[in-house]
Short mmCIF file of C-alpha atoms in Angstrom, two decimals:
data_model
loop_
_atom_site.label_atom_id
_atom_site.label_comp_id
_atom_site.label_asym_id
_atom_site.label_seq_id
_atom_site.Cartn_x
_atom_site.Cartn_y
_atom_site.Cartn_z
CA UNK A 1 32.23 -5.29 15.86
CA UNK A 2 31.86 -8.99 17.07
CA UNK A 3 28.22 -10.19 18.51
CA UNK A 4 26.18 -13.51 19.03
CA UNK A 5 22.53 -13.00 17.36
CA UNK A 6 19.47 -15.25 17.31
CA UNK A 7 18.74 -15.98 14.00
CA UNK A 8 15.06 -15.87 13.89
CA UNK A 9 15.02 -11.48 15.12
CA UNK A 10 17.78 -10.84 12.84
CA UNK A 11 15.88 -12.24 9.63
CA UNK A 12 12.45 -10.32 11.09
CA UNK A 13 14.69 -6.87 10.73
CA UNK A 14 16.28 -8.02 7.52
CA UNK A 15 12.82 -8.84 6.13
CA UNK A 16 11.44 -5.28 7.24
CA UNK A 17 14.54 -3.59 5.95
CA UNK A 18 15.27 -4.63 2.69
CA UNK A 19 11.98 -3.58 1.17
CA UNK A 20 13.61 0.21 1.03
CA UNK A 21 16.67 -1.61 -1.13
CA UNK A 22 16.07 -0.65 -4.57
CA UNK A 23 17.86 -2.47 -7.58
CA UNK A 24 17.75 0.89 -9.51
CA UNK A 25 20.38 2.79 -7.73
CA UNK A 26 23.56 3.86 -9.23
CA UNK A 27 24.88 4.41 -5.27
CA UNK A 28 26.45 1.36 -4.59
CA UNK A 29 26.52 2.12 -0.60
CA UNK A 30 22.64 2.10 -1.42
CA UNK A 31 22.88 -1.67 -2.67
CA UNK A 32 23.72 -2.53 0.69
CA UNK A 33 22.04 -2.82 4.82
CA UNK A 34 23.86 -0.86 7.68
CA UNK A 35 24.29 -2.35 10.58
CA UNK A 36 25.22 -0.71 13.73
CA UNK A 37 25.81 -2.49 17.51
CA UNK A 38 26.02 -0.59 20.41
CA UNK A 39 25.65 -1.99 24.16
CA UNK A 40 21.54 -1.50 23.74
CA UNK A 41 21.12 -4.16 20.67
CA UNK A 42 21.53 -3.62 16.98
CA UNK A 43 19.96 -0.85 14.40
CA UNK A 44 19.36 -2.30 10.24
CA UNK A 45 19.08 0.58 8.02
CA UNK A 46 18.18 0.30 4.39
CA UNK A 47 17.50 3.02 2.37
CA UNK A 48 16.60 4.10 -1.75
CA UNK A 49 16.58 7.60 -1.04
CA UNK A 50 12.60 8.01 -1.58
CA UNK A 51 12.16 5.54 1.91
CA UNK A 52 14.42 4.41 4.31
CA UNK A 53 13.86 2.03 7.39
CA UNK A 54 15.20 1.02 10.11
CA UNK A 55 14.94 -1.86 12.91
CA UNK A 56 15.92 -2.01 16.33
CA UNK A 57 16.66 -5.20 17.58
CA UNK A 58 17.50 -4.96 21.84
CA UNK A 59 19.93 -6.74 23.48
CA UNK A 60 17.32 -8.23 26.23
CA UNK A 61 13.63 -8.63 25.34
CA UNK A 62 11.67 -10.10 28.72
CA UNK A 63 14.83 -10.41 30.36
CA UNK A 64 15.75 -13.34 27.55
CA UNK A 65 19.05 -12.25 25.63
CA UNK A 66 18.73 -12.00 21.86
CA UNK A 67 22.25 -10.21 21.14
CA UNK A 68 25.48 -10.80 23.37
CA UNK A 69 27.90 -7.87 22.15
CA UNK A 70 31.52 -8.14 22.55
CA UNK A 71 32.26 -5.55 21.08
CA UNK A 72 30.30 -2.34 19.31
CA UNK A 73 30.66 -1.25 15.95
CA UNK A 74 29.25 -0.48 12.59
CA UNK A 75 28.97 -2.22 8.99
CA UNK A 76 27.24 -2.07 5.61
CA UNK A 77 26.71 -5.56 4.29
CA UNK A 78 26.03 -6.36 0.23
CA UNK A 79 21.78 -6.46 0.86
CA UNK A 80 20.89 -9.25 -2.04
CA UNK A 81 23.15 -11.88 -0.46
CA UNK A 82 22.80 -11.04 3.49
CA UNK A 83 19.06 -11.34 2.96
CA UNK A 84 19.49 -14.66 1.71
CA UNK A 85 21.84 -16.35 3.38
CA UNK A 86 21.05 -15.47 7.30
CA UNK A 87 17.31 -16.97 5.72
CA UNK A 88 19.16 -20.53 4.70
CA UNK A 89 21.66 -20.73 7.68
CA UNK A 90 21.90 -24.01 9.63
CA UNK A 91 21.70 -23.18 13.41
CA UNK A 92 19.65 -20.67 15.47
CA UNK A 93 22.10 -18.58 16.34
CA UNK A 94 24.55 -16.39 14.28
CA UNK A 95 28.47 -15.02 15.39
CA UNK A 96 29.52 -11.98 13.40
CA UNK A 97 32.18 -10.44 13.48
CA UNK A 98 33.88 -7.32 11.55
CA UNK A 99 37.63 -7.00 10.95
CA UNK A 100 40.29 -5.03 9.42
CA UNK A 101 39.07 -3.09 6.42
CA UNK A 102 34.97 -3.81 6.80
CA UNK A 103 35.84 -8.25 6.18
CA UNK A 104 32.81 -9.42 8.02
CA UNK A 105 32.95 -13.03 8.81
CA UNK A 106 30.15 -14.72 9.91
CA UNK A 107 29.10 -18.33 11.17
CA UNK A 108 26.38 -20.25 12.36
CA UNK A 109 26.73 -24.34 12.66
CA UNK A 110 29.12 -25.61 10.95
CA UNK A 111 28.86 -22.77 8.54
CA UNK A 112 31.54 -20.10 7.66
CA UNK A 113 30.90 -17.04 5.34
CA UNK A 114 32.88 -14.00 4.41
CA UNK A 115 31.60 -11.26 3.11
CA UNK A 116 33.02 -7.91 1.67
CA UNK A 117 31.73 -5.25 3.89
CA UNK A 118 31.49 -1.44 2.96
CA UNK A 119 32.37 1.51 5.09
CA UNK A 120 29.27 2.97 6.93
CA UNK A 121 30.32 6.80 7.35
CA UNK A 122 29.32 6.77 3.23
CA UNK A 123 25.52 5.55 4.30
CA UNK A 124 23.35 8.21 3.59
CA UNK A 125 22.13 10.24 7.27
CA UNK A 126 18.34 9.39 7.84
CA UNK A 127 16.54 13.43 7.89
CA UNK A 128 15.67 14.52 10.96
CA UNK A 129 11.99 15.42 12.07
CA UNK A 130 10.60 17.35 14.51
CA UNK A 131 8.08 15.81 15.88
CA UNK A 132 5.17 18.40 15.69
CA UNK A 133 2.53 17.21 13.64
CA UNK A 134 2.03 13.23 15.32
CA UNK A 135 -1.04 11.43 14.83
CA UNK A 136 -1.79 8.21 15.87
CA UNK A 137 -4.25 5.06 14.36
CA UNK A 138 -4.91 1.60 14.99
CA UNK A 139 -2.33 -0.78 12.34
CA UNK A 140 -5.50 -2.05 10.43
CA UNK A 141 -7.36 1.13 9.56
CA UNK A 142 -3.87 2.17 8.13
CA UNK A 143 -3.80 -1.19 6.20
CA UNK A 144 -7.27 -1.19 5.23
CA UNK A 145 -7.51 2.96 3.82
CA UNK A 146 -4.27 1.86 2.04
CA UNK A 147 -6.16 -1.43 0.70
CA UNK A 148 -9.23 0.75 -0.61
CA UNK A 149 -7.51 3.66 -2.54
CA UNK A 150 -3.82 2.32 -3.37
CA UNK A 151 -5.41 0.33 -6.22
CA UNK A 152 -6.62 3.47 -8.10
CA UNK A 153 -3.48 5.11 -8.29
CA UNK A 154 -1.87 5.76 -11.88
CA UNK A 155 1.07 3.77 -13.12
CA UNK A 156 2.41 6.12 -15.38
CA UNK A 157 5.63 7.91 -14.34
CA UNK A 158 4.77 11.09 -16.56
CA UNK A 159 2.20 12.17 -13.96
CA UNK A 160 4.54 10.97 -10.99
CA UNK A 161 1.91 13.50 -8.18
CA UNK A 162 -0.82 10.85 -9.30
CA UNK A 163 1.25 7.81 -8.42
CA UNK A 164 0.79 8.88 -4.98
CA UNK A 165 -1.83 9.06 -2.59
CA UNK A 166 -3.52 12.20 -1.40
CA UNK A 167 -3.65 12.85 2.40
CA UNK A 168 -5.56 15.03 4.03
CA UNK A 169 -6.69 15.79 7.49
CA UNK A 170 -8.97 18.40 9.29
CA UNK A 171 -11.26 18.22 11.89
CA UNK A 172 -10.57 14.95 12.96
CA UNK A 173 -11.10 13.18 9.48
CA UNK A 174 -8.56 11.75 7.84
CA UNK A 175 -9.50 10.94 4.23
CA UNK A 176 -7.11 9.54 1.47
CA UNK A 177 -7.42 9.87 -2.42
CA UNK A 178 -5.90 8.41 -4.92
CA UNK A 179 -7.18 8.39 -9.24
CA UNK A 180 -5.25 7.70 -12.27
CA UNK A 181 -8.01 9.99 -13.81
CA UNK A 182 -10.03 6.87 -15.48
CA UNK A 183 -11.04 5.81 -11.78
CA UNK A 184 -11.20 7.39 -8.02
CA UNK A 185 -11.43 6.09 -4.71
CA UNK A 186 -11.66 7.62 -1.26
CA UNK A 187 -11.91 7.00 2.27
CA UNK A 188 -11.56 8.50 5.44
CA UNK A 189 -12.31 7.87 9.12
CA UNK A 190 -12.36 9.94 12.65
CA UNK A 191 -9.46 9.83 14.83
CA UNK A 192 -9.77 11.04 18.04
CA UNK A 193 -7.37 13.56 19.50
CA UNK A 194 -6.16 15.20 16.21
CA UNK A 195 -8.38 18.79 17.00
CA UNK A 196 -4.90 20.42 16.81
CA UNK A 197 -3.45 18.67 13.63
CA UNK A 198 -4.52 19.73 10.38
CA UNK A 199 -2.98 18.94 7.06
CA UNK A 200 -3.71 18.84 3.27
CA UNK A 201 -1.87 18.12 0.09
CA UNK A 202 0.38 15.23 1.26
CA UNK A 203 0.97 13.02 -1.51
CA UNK A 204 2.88 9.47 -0.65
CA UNK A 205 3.43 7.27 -3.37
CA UNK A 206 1.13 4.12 -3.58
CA UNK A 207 4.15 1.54 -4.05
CA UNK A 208 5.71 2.62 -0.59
CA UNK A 209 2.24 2.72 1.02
CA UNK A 210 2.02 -0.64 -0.38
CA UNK A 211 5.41 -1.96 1.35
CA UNK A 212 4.26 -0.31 4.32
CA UNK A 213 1.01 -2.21 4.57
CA UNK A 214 3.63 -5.19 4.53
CA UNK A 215 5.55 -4.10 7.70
CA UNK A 216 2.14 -3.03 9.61
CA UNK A 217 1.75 -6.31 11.95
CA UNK A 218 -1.70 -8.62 12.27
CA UNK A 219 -2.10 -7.40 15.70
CA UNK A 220 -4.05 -4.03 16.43
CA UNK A 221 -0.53 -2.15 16.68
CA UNK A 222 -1.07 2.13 17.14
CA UNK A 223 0.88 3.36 14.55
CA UNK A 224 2.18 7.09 14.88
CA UNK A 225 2.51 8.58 11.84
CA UNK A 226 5.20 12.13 12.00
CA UNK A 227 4.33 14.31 8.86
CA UNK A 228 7.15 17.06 8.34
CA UNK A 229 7.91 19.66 5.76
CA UNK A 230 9.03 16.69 3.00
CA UNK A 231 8.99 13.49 4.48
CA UNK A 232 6.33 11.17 6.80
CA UNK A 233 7.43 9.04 9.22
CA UNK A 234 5.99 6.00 10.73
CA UNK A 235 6.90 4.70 13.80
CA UNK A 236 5.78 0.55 14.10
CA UNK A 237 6.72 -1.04 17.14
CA UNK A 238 10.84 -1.10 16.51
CA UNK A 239 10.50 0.00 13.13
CA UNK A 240 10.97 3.61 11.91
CA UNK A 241 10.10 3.83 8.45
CA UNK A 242 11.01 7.22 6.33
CA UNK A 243 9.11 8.40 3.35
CA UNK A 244 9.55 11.25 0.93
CA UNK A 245 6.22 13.49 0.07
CA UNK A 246 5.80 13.74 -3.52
CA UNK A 247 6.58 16.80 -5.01
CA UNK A 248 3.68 18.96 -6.87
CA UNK A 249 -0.30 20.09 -6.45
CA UNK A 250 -2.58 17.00 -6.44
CA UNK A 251 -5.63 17.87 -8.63
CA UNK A 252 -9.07 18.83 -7.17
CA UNK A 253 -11.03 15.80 -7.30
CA UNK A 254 -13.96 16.99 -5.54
CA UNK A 255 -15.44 18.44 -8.54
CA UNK A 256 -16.01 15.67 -10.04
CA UNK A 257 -17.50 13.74 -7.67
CA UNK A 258 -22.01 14.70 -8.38
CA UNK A 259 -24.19 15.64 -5.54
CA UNK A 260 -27.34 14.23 -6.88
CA UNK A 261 -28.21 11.05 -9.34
CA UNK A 262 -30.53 10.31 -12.16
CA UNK A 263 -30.27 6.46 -11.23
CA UNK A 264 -29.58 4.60 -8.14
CA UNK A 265 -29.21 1.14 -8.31
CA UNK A 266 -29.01 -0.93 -4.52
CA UNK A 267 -27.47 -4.51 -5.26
CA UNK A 268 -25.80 -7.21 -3.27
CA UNK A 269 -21.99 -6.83 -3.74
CA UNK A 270 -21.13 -10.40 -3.97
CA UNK A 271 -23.87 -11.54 -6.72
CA UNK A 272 -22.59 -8.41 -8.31
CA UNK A 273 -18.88 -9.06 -8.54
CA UNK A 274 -19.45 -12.70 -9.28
CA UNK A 275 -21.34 -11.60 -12.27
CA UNK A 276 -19.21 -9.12 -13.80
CA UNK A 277 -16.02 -11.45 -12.93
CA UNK A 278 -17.70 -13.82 -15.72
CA UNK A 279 -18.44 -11.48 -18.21
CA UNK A 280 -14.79 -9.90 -17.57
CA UNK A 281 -13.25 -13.11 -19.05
CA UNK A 282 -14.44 -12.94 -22.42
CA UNK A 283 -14.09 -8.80 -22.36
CA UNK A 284 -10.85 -9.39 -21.35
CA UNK A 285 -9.58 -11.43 -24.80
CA UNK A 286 -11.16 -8.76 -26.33
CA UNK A 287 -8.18 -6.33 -24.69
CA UNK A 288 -10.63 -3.44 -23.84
CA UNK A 289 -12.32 -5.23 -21.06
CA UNK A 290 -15.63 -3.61 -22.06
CA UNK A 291 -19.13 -4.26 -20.14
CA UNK A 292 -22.37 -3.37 -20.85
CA UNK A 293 -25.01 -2.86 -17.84
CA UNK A 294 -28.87 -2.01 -18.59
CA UNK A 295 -31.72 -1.91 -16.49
CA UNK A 296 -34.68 -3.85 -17.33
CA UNK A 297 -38.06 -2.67 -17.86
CA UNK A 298 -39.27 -5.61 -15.70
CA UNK A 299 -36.99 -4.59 -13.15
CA UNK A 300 -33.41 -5.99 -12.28
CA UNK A 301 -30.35 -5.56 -14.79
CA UNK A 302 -28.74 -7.00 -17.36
CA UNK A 303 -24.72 -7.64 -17.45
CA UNK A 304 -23.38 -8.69 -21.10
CA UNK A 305 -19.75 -8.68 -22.91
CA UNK A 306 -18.91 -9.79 -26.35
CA UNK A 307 -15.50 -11.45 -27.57
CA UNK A 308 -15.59 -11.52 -31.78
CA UNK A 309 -14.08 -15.14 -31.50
CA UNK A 310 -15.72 -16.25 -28.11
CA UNK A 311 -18.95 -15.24 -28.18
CA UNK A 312 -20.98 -13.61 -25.93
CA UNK A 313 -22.24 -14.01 -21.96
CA UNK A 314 -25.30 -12.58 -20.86
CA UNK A 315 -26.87 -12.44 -17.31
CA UNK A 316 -29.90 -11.09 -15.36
CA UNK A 317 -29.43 -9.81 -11.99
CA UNK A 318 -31.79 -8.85 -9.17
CA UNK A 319 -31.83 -5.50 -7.68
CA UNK A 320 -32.75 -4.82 -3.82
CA UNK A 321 -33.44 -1.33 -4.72
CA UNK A 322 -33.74 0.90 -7.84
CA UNK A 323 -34.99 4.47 -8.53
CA UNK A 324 -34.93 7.01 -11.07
CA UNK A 325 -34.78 6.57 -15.13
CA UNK A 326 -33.73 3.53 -17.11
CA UNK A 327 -29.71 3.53 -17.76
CA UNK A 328 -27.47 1.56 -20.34
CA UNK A 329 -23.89 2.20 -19.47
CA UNK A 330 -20.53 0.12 -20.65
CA UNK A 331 -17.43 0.21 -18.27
CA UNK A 332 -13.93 -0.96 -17.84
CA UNK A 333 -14.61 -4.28 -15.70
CA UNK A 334 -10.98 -4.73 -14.22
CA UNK A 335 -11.65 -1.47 -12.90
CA UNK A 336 -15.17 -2.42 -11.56
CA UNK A 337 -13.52 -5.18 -10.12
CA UNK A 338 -10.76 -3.64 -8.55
CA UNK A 339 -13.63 -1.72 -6.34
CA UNK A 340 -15.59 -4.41 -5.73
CA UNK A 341 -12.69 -6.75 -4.36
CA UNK A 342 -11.96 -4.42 -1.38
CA UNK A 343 -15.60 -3.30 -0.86
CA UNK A 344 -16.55 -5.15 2.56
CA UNK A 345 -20.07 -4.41 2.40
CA UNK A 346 -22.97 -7.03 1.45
CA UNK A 347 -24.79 -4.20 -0.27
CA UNK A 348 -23.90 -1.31 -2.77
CA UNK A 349 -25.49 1.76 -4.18
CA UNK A 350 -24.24 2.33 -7.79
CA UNK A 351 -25.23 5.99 -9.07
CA UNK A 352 -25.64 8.02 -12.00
CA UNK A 353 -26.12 11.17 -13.86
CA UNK A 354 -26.38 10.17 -17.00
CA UNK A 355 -24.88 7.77 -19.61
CA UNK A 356 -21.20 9.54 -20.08
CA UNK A 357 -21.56 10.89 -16.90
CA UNK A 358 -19.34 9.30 -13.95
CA UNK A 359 -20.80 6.11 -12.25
CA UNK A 360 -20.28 6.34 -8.44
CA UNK A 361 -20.13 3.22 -6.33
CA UNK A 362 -20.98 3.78 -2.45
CA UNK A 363 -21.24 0.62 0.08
CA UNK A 364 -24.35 1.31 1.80
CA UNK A 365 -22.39 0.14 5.19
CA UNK A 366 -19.15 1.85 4.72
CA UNK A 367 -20.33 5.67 4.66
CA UNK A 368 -16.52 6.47 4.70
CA UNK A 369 -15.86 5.02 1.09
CA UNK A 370 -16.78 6.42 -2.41
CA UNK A 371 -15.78 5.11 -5.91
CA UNK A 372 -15.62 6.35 -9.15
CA UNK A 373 -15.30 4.89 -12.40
CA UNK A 374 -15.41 6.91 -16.07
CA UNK A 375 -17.69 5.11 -18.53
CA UNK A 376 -16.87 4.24 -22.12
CA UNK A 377 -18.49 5.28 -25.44
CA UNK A 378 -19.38 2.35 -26.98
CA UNK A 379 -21.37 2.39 -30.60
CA UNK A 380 -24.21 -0.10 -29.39
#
């Protein structure tokens, strides 16, 4: 194998790549990023077994050459250095070149490097998908319905099916789910054109959904998303990226989500999450992150938290709307947080059924969205 590269597409792929390289695996061909020329350009795979992905990078891109190939060929290169050093070399082009017994030697400027390379017939086969079940969505709905839910997921490896995030899709709404049981979030939106796709029970784990989100560019990309008996693919411009489907039967949230409310409270998000951020940093020393919300009998509500060696903080808020009986209700205020950080509209309905009983956050423009947060038993 012996090409010419500019330096500035091979770093893009590299960067895109390596977020499948996991520092857990025991595979040592797994440590490493394949590299394979052929007269077309050159394909990066990285994989950890759970996701894999892989870059194309052409020969000719608007008849401008990016790779000049002398000669084809294949490679797997130690990932942790490659990544770093084709970031910190010199010039903007690179020469590599593979000899005898995978020594891959390459140069850019004045400089040289050798590296140890590692026979690619042991890199693991990326699975094969037939491409039945294809959908297709603008890059920033993807990015944004992975924004709303991934925080809610659980971080605890003993329930690994809640880790993920629940897909489903039927008539032309797809809606994702994701709750560590303390918390809940969905949303959904229409696509158009997916009258013949229906699916349910795909779980994908937050933390790739998360390094997905990372590959998804700025622009308004259409990303097609493959779903298959065990894995989902995405297809991103020159990217394919490969994930696993969690194993196991995501629980039935929809029971716990209450048709009708004995309180509805209609605020303006911002005033709202400014206020609770305050009283979160003194229930935050106190470890339990505990806040107390009341309405008022003179209308509006009151948000309070308590640290034994801090003190106390204490605020009244205006409400736009309010109906139904008076409330007091404490909650977890990271966790109120978390929902109100990637709530986009100015003005939210918060809902209840009672003191213990789940309090339901809905943004009054975002129809698609619905939060859920458990309350805490407090003894005042």
């Amino acid at each position: 194998m012996k090409i010419s590269i500019l330096k500035n597409e091979l770093n893009e792929s590299i960067q895109h790549v390596s977020k499948a390289i996991s520092s857990r695996t025991t595979i040592p061909i797994l440590t490493g990023i394949k590299l394979e020329v052929s007269h077309q350009g050159v394909t990066l795979t990285a994989s950890d077994t759970d996701i894999s992905i892989q870059s194309f990078i052409p020969a000719e891109n608007d008849s401008h050459t990016i790779v000049k190939i002398d000669q084809p060929g294949s490679v797997v290169l130690p990932a942790k250095f490659f990544v770093e050093i084709i970031k910190k070399l010199p010039s903007k082009e690179i020469h590599m070149e593979v000899k005898e017994g995978f020594q891959t030697y390459i140069s850019s400027g004045s400089t040289e490097i050798q590296m140890v390379g590692l026979d690619p017939e042991e890199f693991p086969v990326l699975p094969s998908i037939e491409e039945n079940d294809t959908i297709s969505l603008p890059g920033d709905l993807l990015k944004n319905m992975i924004k709303q839910t991934a925080f809610s997921i659980s971080t605890q490896e003993t329930t690994p099916i809640l880790t993920g995030i629940l897909w489903n899709l039927s008539d032309n709404e797809f809606k994702f789910t994701a709750t560590d049981r303390h918390r809940l979030a969905t949303r959904a939106a229409k696509l158009e054109g997916t009258e013949n796709v229906n699916f349910g029970n795909i779980v994908i784990a937050g933390k790739t959904l998360n390094e997905l989100s990372k590959i998804i560019p700025d622009q308004n990309m259409l990303v097609d998303i493959v779903v298959a008996d065990n894995q989902v693919l995405f297809k991103i411009d020159k990217v394919l990226f490969y994930s696993r489907i969690l194993d196991g039967i995501y629980p039935d949230t929809s029971r716990i989500i209450p048709t009708t409310y004995k309180t509805e409270l209609t605020l303006d998000t911002k005033k709202l999450s400014e206020s609770i951020d305050r009283a979160y940093l003194l229930s935050r020393e106190e470890k339990t992150n505990i806040v107390r919300m009341q309405t008022l009998d003179q209308g509006g509500i009151e948000i309070s938290s308590s640290s034994s060696e801090l003190g106390k903080v204490r605020e009244e808020l205006e409400v736009i709307d309010f109906k139904g009986e008076p409330l007091k209700i404490s909650f977890n205020s990271k966790y109120m947080l978390d929902v109100l950080k990637v709530i986009e509209s100015e003005q939210l309905v918060i809902a209840f059924t009672g003191m213990m009983s789940p309090i339901i956050l809905k943004p009054l423009d975002q129809t698609n969205s619905l939060y859920i947060i458990l309350p805490y038993r407090t003894t005042n």
